[in-house]
Amino acid sequence: MGGNGSSPCASCKLLRRRCAEDCIFAPYFPSDDPHKFAIVHKVFGASNVSKMLQELPVHHRADTVNSLVYEAGARVRDPVYGCVGAISYLQNQVQQLQMQLAVAQAEILCIQMQHEPLLHAPTLHLPSEDDDDKSSFLLHNDFSHHHDLGFSPSSPRDNITFQGSLKTEGIFGHEMFS
């Protein structure tokens, strides 16, 4: 009976038939777990499950039965959406958690940038009256602490020199320096 010699498998017991030695259900629906077959039978039907299992290689059958049990349980809990409802719910949870993670990472980055010492802040050297060329200035900037923002300087300390005529208008439209 059912390969184990003691009692019929859960499917044969539910269907009230004699469990043969080569019963396709016996290895996957043991007699001590009748609910497992009952739910699969209710949703898919015994003959459909039997056909499915017969078409599969033996090494894939256990996984298939586990999948059918899960899908049948989801269909019983949610007759309209079944597994799709569970999958959609989980996908929404993942999206919400990804958004929360991105917000937390942005907050951490803001806090780190606020607490950086002023030594790492960009310094702007404007020309003084002693300089020969008053229209040039030197911008010194240490970009080494901005690697996490996607900057990749060619050297740890980049010097950028701007030369030429620099004209800036003030609030009242007057040139501030040229």
Short mmCIF file of C-alpha atoms in Angstrom, two decimals:
data_model
loop_
_atom_site.label_atom_id
_atom_site.label_comp_id
_atom_site.label_asym_id
_atom_site.label_seq_id
_atom_site.Cartn_x
_atom_site.Cartn_y
_atom_site.Cartn_z
CA MET A 1 0.00 0.00 0.00
CA GLY A 2 1.39 3.36 -1.10
CA GLY A 3 4.96 2.11 -1.10
CA ASN A 4 5.22 2.10 2.70
CA GLY A 5 3.05 -0.97 3.38
CA SER A 6 1.11 0.57 6.26
CA SER A 7 -1.67 2.87 5.11
CA PRO A 8 -2.84 4.49 1.90
CA CYS A 9 -1.42 7.87 0.93
CA ALA A 10 -3.42 11.01 1.64
CA SER A 11 -4.72 11.23 -1.93
CA CYS A 12 -5.98 7.63 -2.06
CA LYS A 13 -7.52 8.05 1.38
CA LEU A 14 -9.37 11.22 0.30
CA LEU A 15 -10.43 9.74 -3.03
CA ARG A 16 -11.43 6.48 -1.27
CA ARG A 17 -9.50 4.21 -3.52
CA ARG A 18 -6.98 1.44 -3.07
CA CYS A 19 -3.38 2.77 -2.95
CA ALA A 20 -1.20 0.79 -5.35
CA GLU A 21 2.54 0.19 -4.95
CA ASP A 22 3.25 2.49 -7.89
CA CYS A 23 0.87 5.26 -6.75
CA ILE A 24 2.22 8.52 -8.16
CA PHE A 25 0.90 10.50 -5.18
CA ALA A 26 2.30 8.30 -2.35
CA PRO A 27 5.86 9.74 -2.25
CA TYR A 28 4.59 13.33 -2.10
CA PHE A 29 1.33 13.15 -0.14
CA PRO A 30 1.91 11.00 2.95
CA SER A 31 -1.03 9.71 4.97
CA ASP A 32 -0.01 11.73 8.03
CA ASP A 33 -0.57 15.04 6.18
CA PRO A 34 -4.03 14.80 4.56
CA HIS A 35 -4.51 18.58 4.36
CA LYS A 36 -1.64 18.87 1.86
CA PHE A 37 -3.42 16.80 -0.79
CA ALA A 38 -6.89 18.09 0.08
CA ILE A 39 -5.97 21.67 -0.75
CA VAL A 40 -4.19 20.70 -4.00
CA HIS A 41 -7.13 18.50 -5.02
CA LYS A 42 -9.61 21.30 -4.29
CA VAL A 43 -7.81 23.81 -6.51
CA PHE A 44 -6.23 21.70 -9.27
CA GLY A 45 -8.05 18.37 -9.22
CA ALA A 46 -6.48 14.94 -8.73
CA SER A 47 -6.37 14.00 -12.41
CA ASN A 48 -4.59 17.26 -13.41
CA VAL A 49 -2.01 16.80 -10.66
CA SER A 50 -1.52 13.15 -11.67
CA LYS A 51 -0.95 14.13 -15.32
CA MET A 52 1.45 16.88 -14.32
CA LEU A 53 3.52 14.57 -12.13
CA GLN A 54 3.66 11.85 -14.79
CA GLU A 55 5.03 14.28 -17.37
CA LEU A 56 7.86 15.42 -15.11
CA PRO A 57 11.16 13.72 -14.39
CA VAL A 58 11.18 12.12 -10.93
CA HIS A 59 13.81 14.55 -9.59
CA HIS A 60 11.48 17.55 -10.27
CA ARG A 61 8.32 16.12 -8.78
CA ALA A 62 8.92 17.02 -5.12
CA ASP A 63 9.55 20.68 -5.99
CA THR A 64 6.46 20.69 -8.20
CA VAL A 65 4.30 19.30 -5.41
CA ASN A 66 5.65 21.93 -2.98
CA SER A 67 4.85 24.63 -5.53
CA LEU A 68 1.33 23.26 -6.10
CA VAL A 69 0.68 23.16 -2.35
CA TYR A 70 1.84 26.77 -2.00
CA GLU A 71 -0.17 27.97 -5.01
CA ALA A 72 -3.29 26.12 -3.86
CA GLY A 73 -2.97 27.64 -0.38
CA ALA A 74 -2.62 31.12 -1.87
CA ARG A 75 -5.65 30.53 -4.11
CA VAL A 76 -7.75 29.38 -1.13
CA ARG A 77 -6.70 32.44 0.92
CA ASP A 78 -7.24 34.83 -2.00
CA PRO A 79 -9.57 33.30 -4.62
CA VAL A 80 -9.24 36.26 -6.99
CA TYR A 81 -5.49 36.90 -7.12
CA GLY A 82 -3.90 33.82 -5.50
CA CYS A 83 -0.11 33.83 -5.80
CA VAL A 84 -0.13 36.97 -7.93
CA GLY A 85 -1.64 38.89 -5.02
CA ALA A 86 1.07 37.62 -2.67
CA ILE A 87 3.81 38.41 -5.19
CA SER A 88 2.45 41.93 -5.79
CA TYR A 89 2.26 42.56 -2.07
CA LEU A 90 5.86 41.43 -1.59
CA GLN A 91 7.08 43.50 -4.57
CA ASN A 92 5.42 46.60 -3.08
CA GLN A 93 7.11 45.89 0.25
CA VAL A 94 10.51 45.59 -1.48
CA GLN A 95 9.95 48.90 -3.31
CA GLN A 96 8.97 50.64 -0.07
CA LEU A 97 12.01 49.25 1.73
CA GLN A 98 14.30 50.29 -1.14
CA MET A 99 12.87 53.81 -0.95
CA GLN A 100 13.37 53.92 2.82
CA LEU A 101 16.95 52.71 2.36
CA ALA A 102 17.66 55.40 -0.25
CA VAL A 103 16.26 58.10 2.07
CA ALA A 104 18.34 56.79 4.97
CA GLN A 105 21.49 56.72 2.82
CA ALA A 106 20.83 60.30 1.67
CA GLU A 107 20.35 61.42 5.28
CA ILE A 108 23.61 59.73 6.30
CA LEU A 109 25.41 61.45 3.44
CA CYS A 110 23.99 64.85 4.44
CA ILE A 111 25.02 64.34 8.06
CA GLN A 112 28.52 63.27 7.01
CA MET A 113 28.89 66.31 4.78
CA GLN A 114 27.71 68.64 7.57
CA HIS A 115 30.24 67.21 10.02
CA GLU A 116 33.28 67.31 7.72
CA PRO A 117 36.01 69.63 8.98
CA LEU A 118 36.39 72.96 7.20
CA LEU A 119 39.85 71.89 6.03
CA HIS A 120 38.21 69.74 3.39
CA ALA A 121 35.91 72.51 2.20
CA PRO A 122 36.77 74.20 -1.12
CA THR A 123 38.85 77.35 -0.76
CA LEU A 124 38.67 80.22 -3.20
CA HIS A 125 41.65 82.53 -3.48
CA LEU A 126 40.58 85.84 -4.98
CA PRO A 127 43.23 88.18 -6.32
CA SER A 128 44.55 90.75 -3.89
CA GLU A 129 45.77 94.21 -4.74
CA ASP A 130 49.35 92.92 -4.69
CA ASP A 131 48.70 90.41 -7.52
CA ASP A 132 49.90 91.30 -11.02
CA ASP A 133 46.84 89.95 -12.86
CA LYS A 134 43.72 90.99 -10.96
CA SER A 135 41.43 89.11 -13.37
CA SER A 136 42.74 85.69 -12.45
CA PHE A 137 42.17 83.67 -9.37
CA LEU A 138 43.02 80.22 -8.19
CA LEU A 139 40.50 77.71 -7.01
CA HIS A 140 41.98 75.05 -4.74
CA ASN A 141 39.74 72.14 -4.00
CA ASP A 142 40.40 68.79 -2.33
CA PHE A 143 37.98 66.33 -3.99
CA SER A 144 39.30 63.24 -2.21
CA HIS A 145 36.39 63.20 0.24
CA HIS A 146 33.80 63.33 -2.58
CA HIS A 147 34.55 59.91 -4.13
CA ASP A 148 31.24 58.59 -2.82
CA LEU A 149 29.44 61.26 -4.83
CA GLY A 150 30.90 60.03 -8.10
CA PHE A 151 33.73 62.57 -8.45
CA SER A 152 37.03 61.14 -9.57
CA PRO A 153 39.78 63.75 -9.67
CA SER A 154 42.98 63.07 -11.55
CA SER A 155 45.02 63.88 -8.47
CA PRO A 156 44.19 64.29 -4.78
CA ARG A 157 44.47 68.05 -5.07
CA ASP A 158 43.23 69.68 -8.25
CA ASN A 159 44.14 73.27 -8.94
CA ILE A 160 41.97 75.09 -11.42
CA THR A 161 43.09 78.50 -12.64
CA PHE A 162 40.67 80.89 -14.30
CA GLN A 163 42.17 83.72 -16.34
CA GLY A 164 40.70 86.41 -18.48
CA SER A 165 38.19 89.12 -17.97
CA LEU A 166 35.86 88.41 -15.10
CA LYS A 167 32.81 90.64 -14.91
CA THR A 168 30.19 90.31 -12.26
CA GLU A 169 27.26 92.61 -11.77
CA GLY A 170 26.16 93.62 -8.33
CA ILE A 171 22.60 94.09 -7.15
CA PHE A 172 22.28 97.52 -8.77
CA GLY A 173 23.74 96.51 -12.14
CA HIS A 174 27.24 97.93 -11.52
CA GLU A 175 30.33 95.96 -12.35
CA MET A 176 31.92 94.65 -9.17
CA PHE A 177 35.33 93.90 -10.72
CA SER A 178 36.75 93.31 -14.16
#
